[in-house]
Short mmCIF file of C-alpha atoms and ligand atoms in Angstrom, two decimals:
data_model
loop_
_atom_site.label_atom_id
_atom_site.label_comp_id
_atom_site.label_asym_id
_atom_site.label_seq_id
_atom_site.Cartn_x
_atom_site.Cartn_y
_atom_site.Cartn_z
CA MET A 711 7.76 -25.29 3.17
CA SER A 712 6.38 -24.26 -0.22
CA PHE A 713 3.08 -22.51 -0.75
CA ASP A 714 0.55 -23.97 -3.17
CA PRO A 715 -1.66 -21.27 -4.75
CA GLY A 716 -4.07 -24.04 -5.70
CA SER A 717 -4.97 -24.25 -2.00
CA VAL A 718 -6.37 -20.70 -2.00
CA ARG A 719 -7.59 -20.11 -5.56
CA PRO A 720 -11.02 -21.71 -5.02
CA GLN A 721 -11.54 -19.20 -2.20
CA PHE A 722 -11.37 -16.30 -4.70
CA PRO A 723 -14.63 -16.49 -6.67
CA ILE A 724 -13.50 -14.02 -9.34
CA LEU A 725 -10.53 -16.15 -10.39
CA SER A 726 -12.79 -18.67 -12.09
CA ARG A 727 -14.12 -16.16 -14.61
CA GLU A 728 -13.00 -15.75 -18.19
CA VAL A 729 -11.96 -12.57 -19.96
CA ASN A 730 -12.27 -12.40 -23.74
CA GLY A 731 -12.87 -16.13 -23.85
CA LYS A 732 -9.65 -16.91 -21.95
CA PRO A 733 -9.12 -17.80 -18.29
CA LEU A 734 -8.46 -14.62 -16.32
CA VAL A 735 -4.78 -14.09 -15.47
CA TYR A 736 -4.96 -11.28 -12.93
CA LEU A 737 -1.58 -9.55 -12.64
CA ASP A 738 -2.76 -6.19 -11.33
CA SER A 739 -2.82 -6.90 -7.61
CA ALA A 740 -0.47 -4.01 -6.80
CA ALA A 741 -3.30 -1.73 -7.92
CA SER A 742 -5.91 -3.71 -6.01
CA ALA A 743 -6.03 -7.36 -4.96
CA GLN A 744 -8.95 -9.74 -5.42
CA LYS A 745 -10.99 -10.77 -2.39
CA PRO A 746 -11.27 -14.18 -0.75
CA ARG A 747 -14.60 -15.66 0.32
CA ALA A 748 -13.66 -15.04 3.98
CA VAL A 749 -13.72 -11.28 3.38
CA ILE A 750 -16.86 -11.25 1.24
CA ASP A 751 -18.70 -13.44 3.74
CA ALA A 752 -17.65 -11.44 6.79
CA MET A 753 -18.98 -8.25 5.20
CA VAL A 754 -22.23 -9.79 4.01
CA ARG A 755 -22.74 -11.63 7.30
CA THR A 756 -22.39 -8.40 9.28
CA MET A 757 -24.94 -6.63 7.09
CA GLU A 758 -27.31 -9.59 7.26
CA THR A 759 -27.10 -10.41 10.93
CA SER A 760 -25.78 -7.68 13.22
CA TYR A 761 -25.45 -4.38 11.42
CA ALA A 762 -25.78 -1.11 13.34
CA ASN A 763 -23.68 2.00 13.93
CA VAL A 764 -20.67 1.61 16.23
CA HIS A 765 -19.76 3.18 19.58
CA ARG A 766 -23.11 4.92 19.86
CA GLY A 767 -25.80 2.46 20.74
CA LEU A 768 -26.77 0.52 23.80
CA HIS A 769 -28.73 -2.14 21.98
CA THR A 770 -27.58 -5.62 21.03
CA LEU A 771 -26.86 -5.00 17.35
CA ALA A 772 -24.83 -1.86 18.12
CA ASN A 773 -22.83 -3.79 20.67
CA GLU A 774 -22.20 -6.71 18.34
CA THR A 775 -21.06 -4.47 15.48
CA THR A 776 -18.89 -2.39 17.79
CA GLU A 777 -17.27 -5.57 19.04
CA ALA A 778 -16.59 -6.79 15.49
CA PHE A 779 -15.24 -3.37 14.48
CA GLU A 780 -12.88 -3.21 17.45
CA LYS A 781 -11.84 -6.82 16.86
CA ALA A 782 -10.72 -5.72 13.40
CA ARG A 783 -8.57 -3.06 15.04
CA GLU A 784 -6.95 -5.78 17.12
CA SER A 785 -6.30 -7.80 13.95
CA VAL A 786 -4.47 -4.81 12.47
CA ARG A 787 -2.53 -4.30 15.70
CA SER A 788 -1.43 -7.89 15.64
CA LEU A 789 -0.50 -7.80 11.92
CA ILE A 790 1.91 -4.89 12.39
CA ASN A 791 2.86 -5.72 16.01
CA ALA A 792 1.78 -2.34 17.40
CA GLU A 793 1.98 -2.01 21.18
CA SER A 794 -1.68 -1.02 21.54
CA VAL A 795 -4.92 -0.90 19.55
CA ASP A 796 -5.03 2.81 20.43
CA GLN A 797 -2.23 3.32 17.92
CA VAL A 798 -4.31 1.93 15.05
CA ILE A 799 -6.43 4.58 13.33
CA PHE A 800 -8.90 3.53 10.68
CA THR A 801 -8.84 5.81 7.63
CA LYS A 802 -10.35 5.61 4.14
CA GLY A 803 -7.03 4.35 2.80
CA ALA A 804 -3.34 5.13 2.63
CA THR A 805 -3.99 8.39 0.79
CA ASP A 806 -6.35 9.51 3.54
CA ALA A 807 -3.83 8.47 6.20
CA ILE A 808 -0.99 10.48 4.61
CA ASN A 809 -3.28 13.48 4.20
CA LEU A 810 -4.15 13.17 7.89
CA VAL A 811 -0.49 13.33 8.92
CA ALA A 812 0.36 16.06 6.40
CA SER A 813 -2.58 18.12 7.57
CA SER A 814 -2.19 17.66 11.33
CA PHE A 815 1.61 17.39 11.61
CA GLY A 816 1.88 20.13 8.98
CA LEU A 817 0.07 22.60 11.24
CA GLY A 818 3.25 22.82 13.30
CA LEU A 819 5.52 23.54 10.32
CA THR A 820 6.67 26.94 9.13
CA ALA A 821 8.32 28.36 6.00
CA GLY A 822 11.76 26.88 5.37
CA ASP A 823 11.08 23.64 7.28
CA GLU A 824 12.07 20.63 5.19
CA ILE A 825 10.46 17.29 4.42
CA VAL A 826 12.55 14.52 2.85
CA LEU A 827 10.80 12.28 0.32
CA SER A 828 12.22 10.13 -2.47
CA GLU A 829 11.96 10.01 -6.24
CA MET A 830 10.08 6.71 -6.09
CA GLU A 831 7.04 7.97 -4.19
CA HIS A 832 3.44 7.40 -5.22
CA HIS A 833 1.59 10.70 -5.73
CA SER A 834 -0.22 9.94 -2.45
CA ASN A 835 3.08 10.52 -0.71
CA ILE A 836 3.99 13.60 -2.72
CA VAL A 837 0.90 15.72 -3.26
CA PRO A 838 -0.14 16.15 0.41
CA TRP A 839 3.40 17.46 1.09
CA HIS A 840 3.16 19.78 -1.92
CA PHE A 841 0.11 21.29 -0.22
CA LEU A 842 2.44 22.26 2.64
CA ARG A 843 4.94 23.66 0.16
CA GLU A 844 2.22 25.78 -1.47
CA ARG A 845 0.45 26.80 1.71
CA LYS A 846 3.28 27.16 4.20
CA GLY A 847 6.50 27.48 2.26
CA VAL A 848 7.75 24.07 3.43
CA VAL A 849 10.67 22.83 1.31
CA LEU A 850 10.49 19.34 -0.24
CA ARG A 851 13.71 17.42 -0.78
CA PHE A 852 13.72 14.27 -2.89
CA ALA A 853 16.26 11.53 -2.26
CA PRO A 854 17.58 10.29 -5.62
CA LEU A 855 17.58 6.74 -6.95
CA ARG A 856 20.32 4.64 -8.44
CA ASP A 857 19.87 3.23 -11.94
CA ASP A 858 18.66 -0.13 -10.57
CA GLY A 859 15.85 1.63 -8.70
CA SER A 860 17.39 1.42 -5.25
CA LEU A 861 17.49 4.43 -2.97
CA ASP A 862 20.81 6.27 -2.92
CA MET A 863 21.32 6.04 0.83
CA GLU A 864 24.35 8.31 0.84
CA ALA A 865 22.41 11.05 -0.89
CA PHE A 866 19.43 10.42 1.41
CA ARG A 867 21.66 10.85 4.46
CA ALA A 868 23.06 14.08 3.06
CA LEU A 869 19.55 15.54 2.72
CA ILE A 870 18.82 15.27 6.42
CA GLY A 871 19.82 18.44 8.20
CA PRO A 872 18.83 20.85 10.95
CA LYS A 873 15.76 22.02 9.02
CA THR A 874 14.40 18.52 8.34
CA LYS A 875 11.14 17.99 10.19
CA LEU A 876 9.96 14.70 8.68
CA VAL A 877 11.04 11.88 6.39
CA ALA A 878 8.18 10.31 4.38
CA ILE A 879 9.21 7.41 2.18
CA SER A 880 7.74 4.27 0.69
CA HIS A 881 8.64 0.96 2.30
CA MET A 882 8.24 -0.76 -1.08
CA SER A 883 7.83 0.91 -4.48
CA ASN A 884 4.62 0.20 -6.40
CA VAL A 885 6.52 0.46 -9.70
CA LEU A 886 10.08 -0.70 -9.12
CA GLY A 887 9.33 -3.30 -6.48
CA THR A 888 12.31 -1.91 -4.55
CA ILE A 889 12.13 -2.68 -0.85
CA ASN A 890 13.80 0.19 0.95
CA PRO A 891 16.05 -0.41 3.98
CA ALA A 892 13.34 0.89 6.29
CA ARG A 893 15.12 0.15 9.58
CA GLU A 894 18.23 1.97 8.39
CA ILE A 895 16.19 4.92 7.10
CA VAL A 896 14.43 5.25 10.45
CA ALA A 897 17.71 4.96 12.37
CA GLU A 898 19.38 7.64 10.21
CA ALA A 899 16.46 10.01 10.62
CA HIS A 900 16.14 9.39 14.36
CA ALA A 901 19.85 10.06 14.83
CA ALA A 902 19.02 13.58 13.66
CA GLY A 903 15.86 13.74 15.79
CA VAL A 904 13.59 13.47 12.73
CA PRO A 905 10.40 11.34 12.72
CA VAL A 906 9.64 8.98 9.85
CA LEU A 907 6.46 8.07 8.00
CA LEU A 908 6.59 4.88 5.94
CA ASP A 909 4.14 4.30 3.11
CA GLY A 910 3.52 0.58 3.51
CA CYS A 911 0.88 0.10 0.79
CA GLN A 912 2.94 -2.53 -1.03
CA ALA A 913 5.21 -3.73 1.77
CA ILE A 914 2.30 -4.74 3.98
CA VAL A 915 1.41 -7.29 1.29
CA HIS A 916 4.87 -8.57 0.42
CA ALA A 917 6.84 -8.30 3.67
CA ILE A 918 6.40 -9.00 7.37
CA VAL A 919 5.92 -5.56 8.95
CA ASP A 920 6.78 -5.03 12.61
CA VAL A 921 6.37 -1.37 13.52
CA GLN A 922 8.16 -1.82 16.84
CA ALA A 923 11.18 -3.47 15.25
CA LEU A 924 11.21 -0.74 12.58
CA ASP A 925 10.87 1.87 15.34
CA VAL A 926 8.88 3.89 12.80
CA ASP A 927 6.79 6.89 13.90
CA PHE A 928 3.97 6.59 11.36
CA TYR A 929 3.05 3.65 9.11
CA VAL A 930 0.21 3.71 6.55
CA PHE A 931 -1.43 1.21 4.24
CA SER A 932 -4.68 0.51 2.38
CA GLY A 933 -6.94 -2.48 2.95
CA HIS A 934 -7.77 -3.20 -0.67
CA LYS A 935 -4.25 -4.26 -1.69
CA LEU A 936 -4.15 -6.67 1.26
CA TYR A 937 -7.11 -8.75 0.00
CA GLY A 938 -9.51 -6.55 2.00
CA PRO A 939 -12.16 -4.12 0.73
CA THR A 940 -11.78 -0.58 -0.60
CA GLY A 941 -12.65 2.40 1.58
CA ILE A 942 -10.53 1.31 4.55
CA GLY A 943 -6.92 1.94 5.45
CA VAL A 944 -4.71 2.33 8.46
CA LEU A 945 -2.55 4.93 10.09
CA TYR A 946 -0.31 3.54 12.80
CA GLY A 947 1.45 6.08 15.01
CA LYS A 948 3.71 5.93 18.03
CA ALA A 949 1.67 6.85 21.10
CA ASP A 950 3.53 10.08 21.83
CA ARG A 951 3.40 11.16 18.18
CA LEU A 952 -0.36 10.61 17.99
CA ALA A 953 -0.92 12.31 21.33
CA ALA A 954 0.87 15.40 19.98
CA LEU A 955 -1.18 15.57 16.75
CA PRO A 956 -4.17 17.89 16.52
CA PRO A 957 -7.34 16.40 15.01
CA TYR A 958 -7.71 16.17 11.24
CA GLN A 959 -11.46 16.29 10.63
CA GLY A 960 -14.14 17.40 13.06
CA GLY A 961 -17.44 15.69 13.80
CA GLY A 962 -19.00 12.99 15.91
CA GLU A 963 -16.92 10.48 17.86
CA MET A 964 -13.69 12.51 17.91
CA ILE A 965 -14.61 14.81 20.78
CA GLY A 966 -14.32 14.77 24.53
CA THR A 967 -16.99 17.41 25.16
CA VAL A 968 -18.53 20.06 22.98
CA ALA A 969 -19.98 23.31 24.29
CA LEU A 970 -20.88 26.48 22.45
CA ASP A 971 -17.64 28.18 23.38
CA VAL A 972 -15.18 25.37 24.07
CA ILE A 973 -14.27 21.92 22.86
CA THR A 974 -12.09 19.06 24.01
CA TYR A 975 -10.95 16.11 21.93
CA ALA A 976 -10.98 12.37 22.45
CA GLU A 977 -7.75 10.46 22.89
CA PRO A 978 -6.28 8.58 19.88
CA PRO A 979 -7.46 6.66 17.94
CA HIS A 980 -10.95 8.18 18.18
CA ARG A 981 -9.60 11.74 17.91
CA PHE A 982 -8.79 10.94 14.28
CA GLU A 983 -11.95 9.04 13.38
CA ALA A 984 -14.57 11.74 12.94
CA GLY A 985 -18.03 10.64 11.89
CA THR A 986 -19.38 7.17 11.21
CA PRO A 987 -16.35 5.09 10.21
CA PRO A 988 -16.24 2.55 7.35
CA ILE A 989 -17.68 -0.16 9.60
CA ILE A 990 -18.27 -2.98 7.13
CA GLU A 991 -14.97 -2.24 5.43
CA ALA A 992 -13.02 -2.40 8.70
CA ILE A 993 -14.66 -5.74 9.48
CA GLY A 994 -13.72 -6.91 5.97
CA LEU A 995 -10.12 -5.83 6.50
CA GLY A 996 -10.05 -7.67 9.82
CA ALA A 997 -11.30 -10.78 8.05
CA ALA A 998 -8.58 -10.43 5.38
CA ILE A 999 -5.88 -10.16 8.03
CA ASP A 1000 -7.26 -13.09 10.03
CA TRP A 1001 -7.40 -15.12 6.81
CA LEU A 1002 -3.79 -14.21 5.94
CA ALA A 1003 -2.74 -15.25 9.43
CA THR A 1004 -3.80 -18.82 8.61
CA LEU A 1005 -1.15 -18.93 5.85
CA ASP A 1006 2.60 -19.34 6.07
CA ARG A 1007 3.53 -15.80 5.02
CA GLN A 1008 7.22 -16.59 4.50
CA ALA A 1009 6.20 -19.38 2.11
CA VAL A 1010 3.76 -16.99 0.40
CA MET A 1011 6.54 -14.46 -0.16
CA ALA A 1012 8.84 -17.14 -1.55
CA HIS A 1013 6.03 -18.20 -3.90
CA GLU A 1014 5.53 -14.60 -5.12
CA HIS A 1015 9.28 -14.32 -5.75
CA GLY A 1016 9.10 -17.57 -7.66
CA LEU A 1017 6.47 -16.07 -9.98
CA TYR A 1018 8.61 -13.03 -10.66
CA ASN A 1019 11.69 -15.20 -11.24
CA ARG A 1020 9.72 -17.42 -13.63
CA VAL A 1021 8.74 -14.42 -15.75
CA LYS A 1022 12.35 -13.22 -15.77
CA GLU A 1023 13.54 -16.68 -16.85
CA ARG A 1024 10.93 -16.95 -19.58
CA LEU A 1025 11.83 -13.54 -21.01
CA ASP A 1026 15.56 -13.83 -20.41
CA GLY A 1027 17.69 -12.54 -23.27
CA VAL A 1028 14.91 -11.01 -25.39
CA ASN A 1029 16.12 -7.79 -26.95
CA TRP A 1030 12.79 -5.93 -27.07
CA LEU A 1031 12.12 -5.70 -23.35
CA THR A 1032 13.36 -3.22 -20.74
CA GLU A 1033 12.64 -3.81 -17.09
CA VAL A 1034 12.37 -0.73 -14.90
CA GLY A 1035 13.59 -1.56 -11.41
CA THR A 1036 16.11 -4.30 -10.79
CA ALA A 1037 17.28 -3.57 -7.25
CA PRO A 1038 18.59 -6.57 -5.32
CA GLY A 1039 15.97 -8.11 -3.03
CA LYS A 1040 13.09 -6.38 -4.80
CA GLY A 1041 9.52 -7.59 -4.40
CA ALA A 1042 7.30 -9.36 -6.92
CA ILE A 1043 6.52 -6.45 -9.25
CA PHE A 1044 7.65 -6.43 -12.87
CA ALA A 1045 7.49 -3.00 -14.57
CA PHE A 1046 8.59 -2.99 -18.17
CA ASN A 1047 8.49 -1.42 -21.61
CA VAL A 1048 8.45 -3.11 -25.01
CA ALA A 1049 10.53 -1.48 -27.76
CA GLY A 1050 8.41 0.46 -30.22
CA ALA A 1051 5.15 -0.03 -28.30
CA HIS A 1052 3.24 2.17 -25.91
CA ALA A 1053 2.54 0.53 -22.55
CA HIS A 1054 -1.20 1.17 -23.02
CA ASP A 1055 -1.19 -0.79 -26.29
CA ILE A 1056 0.66 -3.66 -24.64
CA ALA A 1057 -1.88 -3.79 -21.81
CA GLN A 1058 -4.77 -3.78 -24.29
CA ILE A 1059 -3.32 -6.60 -26.35
CA LEU A 1060 -2.57 -8.64 -23.22
CA ASP A 1061 -6.20 -8.17 -22.21
CA ARG A 1062 -7.23 -10.00 -25.38
CA TYR A 1063 -5.38 -13.01 -23.96
CA GLY A 1064 -7.17 -12.61 -20.63
CA VAL A 1065 -4.07 -11.15 -18.97
CA ALA A 1066 -4.73 -8.08 -16.79
CA VAL A 1067 -1.75 -5.77 -16.25
CA ARG A 1068 -1.58 -2.09 -15.40
CA ALA A 1069 -0.09 0.50 -17.74
CA GLY A 1070 0.55 4.20 -17.31
CA THR A 1071 2.47 6.36 -14.89
CA HIS A 1072 1.32 4.35 -11.85
CA CYS A 1073 0.72 7.65 -10.00
CA ALA A 1074 4.48 8.13 -9.94
CA GLU A 1075 5.32 10.83 -12.48
CA PRO A 1076 8.61 11.91 -10.85
CA LEU A 1077 9.72 8.27 -11.01
CA MET A 1078 8.81 8.05 -14.72
CA LYS A 1079 10.87 11.18 -15.32
CA ARG A 1080 13.82 9.74 -13.38
CA PHE A 1081 13.89 6.72 -15.69
CA GLY A 1082 13.28 8.76 -18.85
CA VAL A 1083 9.97 7.10 -19.71
CA THR A 1084 6.43 8.44 -20.00
CA SER A 1085 4.82 5.22 -18.81
CA THR A 1086 5.43 1.53 -18.20
CA ALA A 1087 3.37 -1.62 -18.18
CA ARG A 1088 3.38 -3.52 -14.90
CA ALA A 1089 2.66 -7.10 -13.93
CA SER A 1090 2.27 -7.51 -10.19
CA PHE A 1091 2.00 -10.86 -8.46
CA ALA A 1092 -0.17 -12.04 -5.60
CA LEU A 1093 -0.40 -15.23 -3.60
CA TYR A 1094 -3.15 -16.64 -5.84
CA ASN A 1095 -1.08 -16.45 -9.04
CA THR A 1096 0.39 -19.66 -10.44
CA LEU A 1097 3.53 -20.53 -12.38
CA GLU A 1098 1.24 -21.41 -15.30
CA GLU A 1099 -0.10 -17.86 -15.19
CA ALA A 1100 3.45 -16.49 -15.17
CA ASP A 1101 4.07 -18.59 -18.30
CA ALA A 1102 0.79 -17.43 -19.89
CA PHE A 1103 1.82 -13.82 -19.31
CA ALA A 1104 5.28 -14.34 -20.83
CA GLU A 1105 3.74 -16.08 -23.86
CA ALA A 1106 1.06 -13.42 -24.35
CA LEU A 1107 3.67 -10.69 -24.07
CA THR A 1108 5.91 -12.38 -26.61
CA ARG A 1109 2.95 -12.56 -29.00
CA ALA A 1110 1.94 -8.95 -28.29
CA GLN A 1111 5.45 -7.82 -29.09
CA THR A 1112 5.24 -9.27 -32.62
CA PHE A 1113 2.59 -6.64 -33.45
CA PHE A 1114 5.25 -3.98 -32.99
CA ALA A 1115 8.34 -5.78 -34.28
C1 PLP B 1281 3.10 2.74 -2.67
C2 PLP B 1281 1.68 3.28 -2.68
N1 PLP B 1281 1.38 4.32 -1.92
C3 PLP B 1281 0.14 4.82 -1.87
C4 PLP B 1281 -0.87 4.30 -2.64
C5 PLP B 1281 -2.24 4.89 -2.55
O1 PLP B 1281 -3.15 3.98 -2.04
P1 PLP B 1281 -4.72 4.29 -2.03
O2 PLP B 1281 -5.07 4.75 -3.40
O3 PLP B 1281 -5.34 2.98 -1.66
O4 PLP B 1281 -4.95 5.34 -0.99
C6 PLP B 1281 -0.59 3.22 -3.48
C7 PLP B 1281 -1.63 2.67 -4.38
O5 PLP B 1281 -1.34 2.25 -5.49
C8 PLP B 1281 0.71 2.69 -3.49
O6 PLP B 1281 1.03 1.62 -4.24
#
């Protein structure tokens, strides 16, 4: 079955706008995706009809909002096939979720303990671990990449040793589009008794994620790349892993009891949700997930691949373009450089044609260094993009290139 983006485009109000007198061609969804009416409406409806704080009140509005908030947790559970809603922690985003694990799990680490990362990580999955290097003397080891942007699994395996305490690696790269062999990574690490955190920011959008099948210990993602709002993300953890983690932030909701001289903590997930949570945002994320569940996700993924393939076909054989990241089975992200042009200039010229792409280091400076570039431009595809938009991008890029030829 094929997926027709025309069936969803009218549900994304922003897609009908123009940019610089041209129809918007939004190819920056890996940075943040646009929002369907279902998400916008769910958030507005909550604020207009049943808004109150959650878990605290005994009145009708508080109960209704609490129910909607917890329903969103169930939507996340179902999306990732977690065993229980208690394993789904709402955070501000993926960055917040990784900082939570680094901070809480990191409390148990000592100088010389090792964490294995990879060269393709987003800064969100590097900097929190650097904090542990600076503050505790933890050693960071980076698994290298092959020239096509795939993870060198042999080298990864060799990095895991008796001092390794955690592997933290992206499921799918936000620059290269590489989809890492997550099941194999987890199995390798577990064979050495090492837990694994997967950064699923991109994979949650472009792959079917089943945390039980992956057997992963921690899985994180942000809501805003999954057609949901900003300010909301998820940390999934295995029950025993979460039970062993000390709290991250202190405040309301995360306690058992508080006295002047002693304190006890709530069970997960509430132990890790101090203070008033992002209520409207969680409800918006739940709406995004419920909306996605009405679509044939396999067909959506095939469609996204089709967009990437179309761009590749249209630009096939040109001698002024270098793609960064060509690993087999990669997802629908196209990072590239144009000979003689800075990526920022390319993005600005494309904007004149209404085409929105990202340019820069993509919060992945070690990856830029690995590929010997200071930046790249990046077109990233979402379910609402059309083949005509892929063509418009290829045409605009070809024209942009003539400025530098
Ligand atoms: C692979 C990956 N990890 C982490 C992040 C950080 O996500 P956020 O800024 O929503 O916390 C991103 C965002 O671009 C990403 O693509």
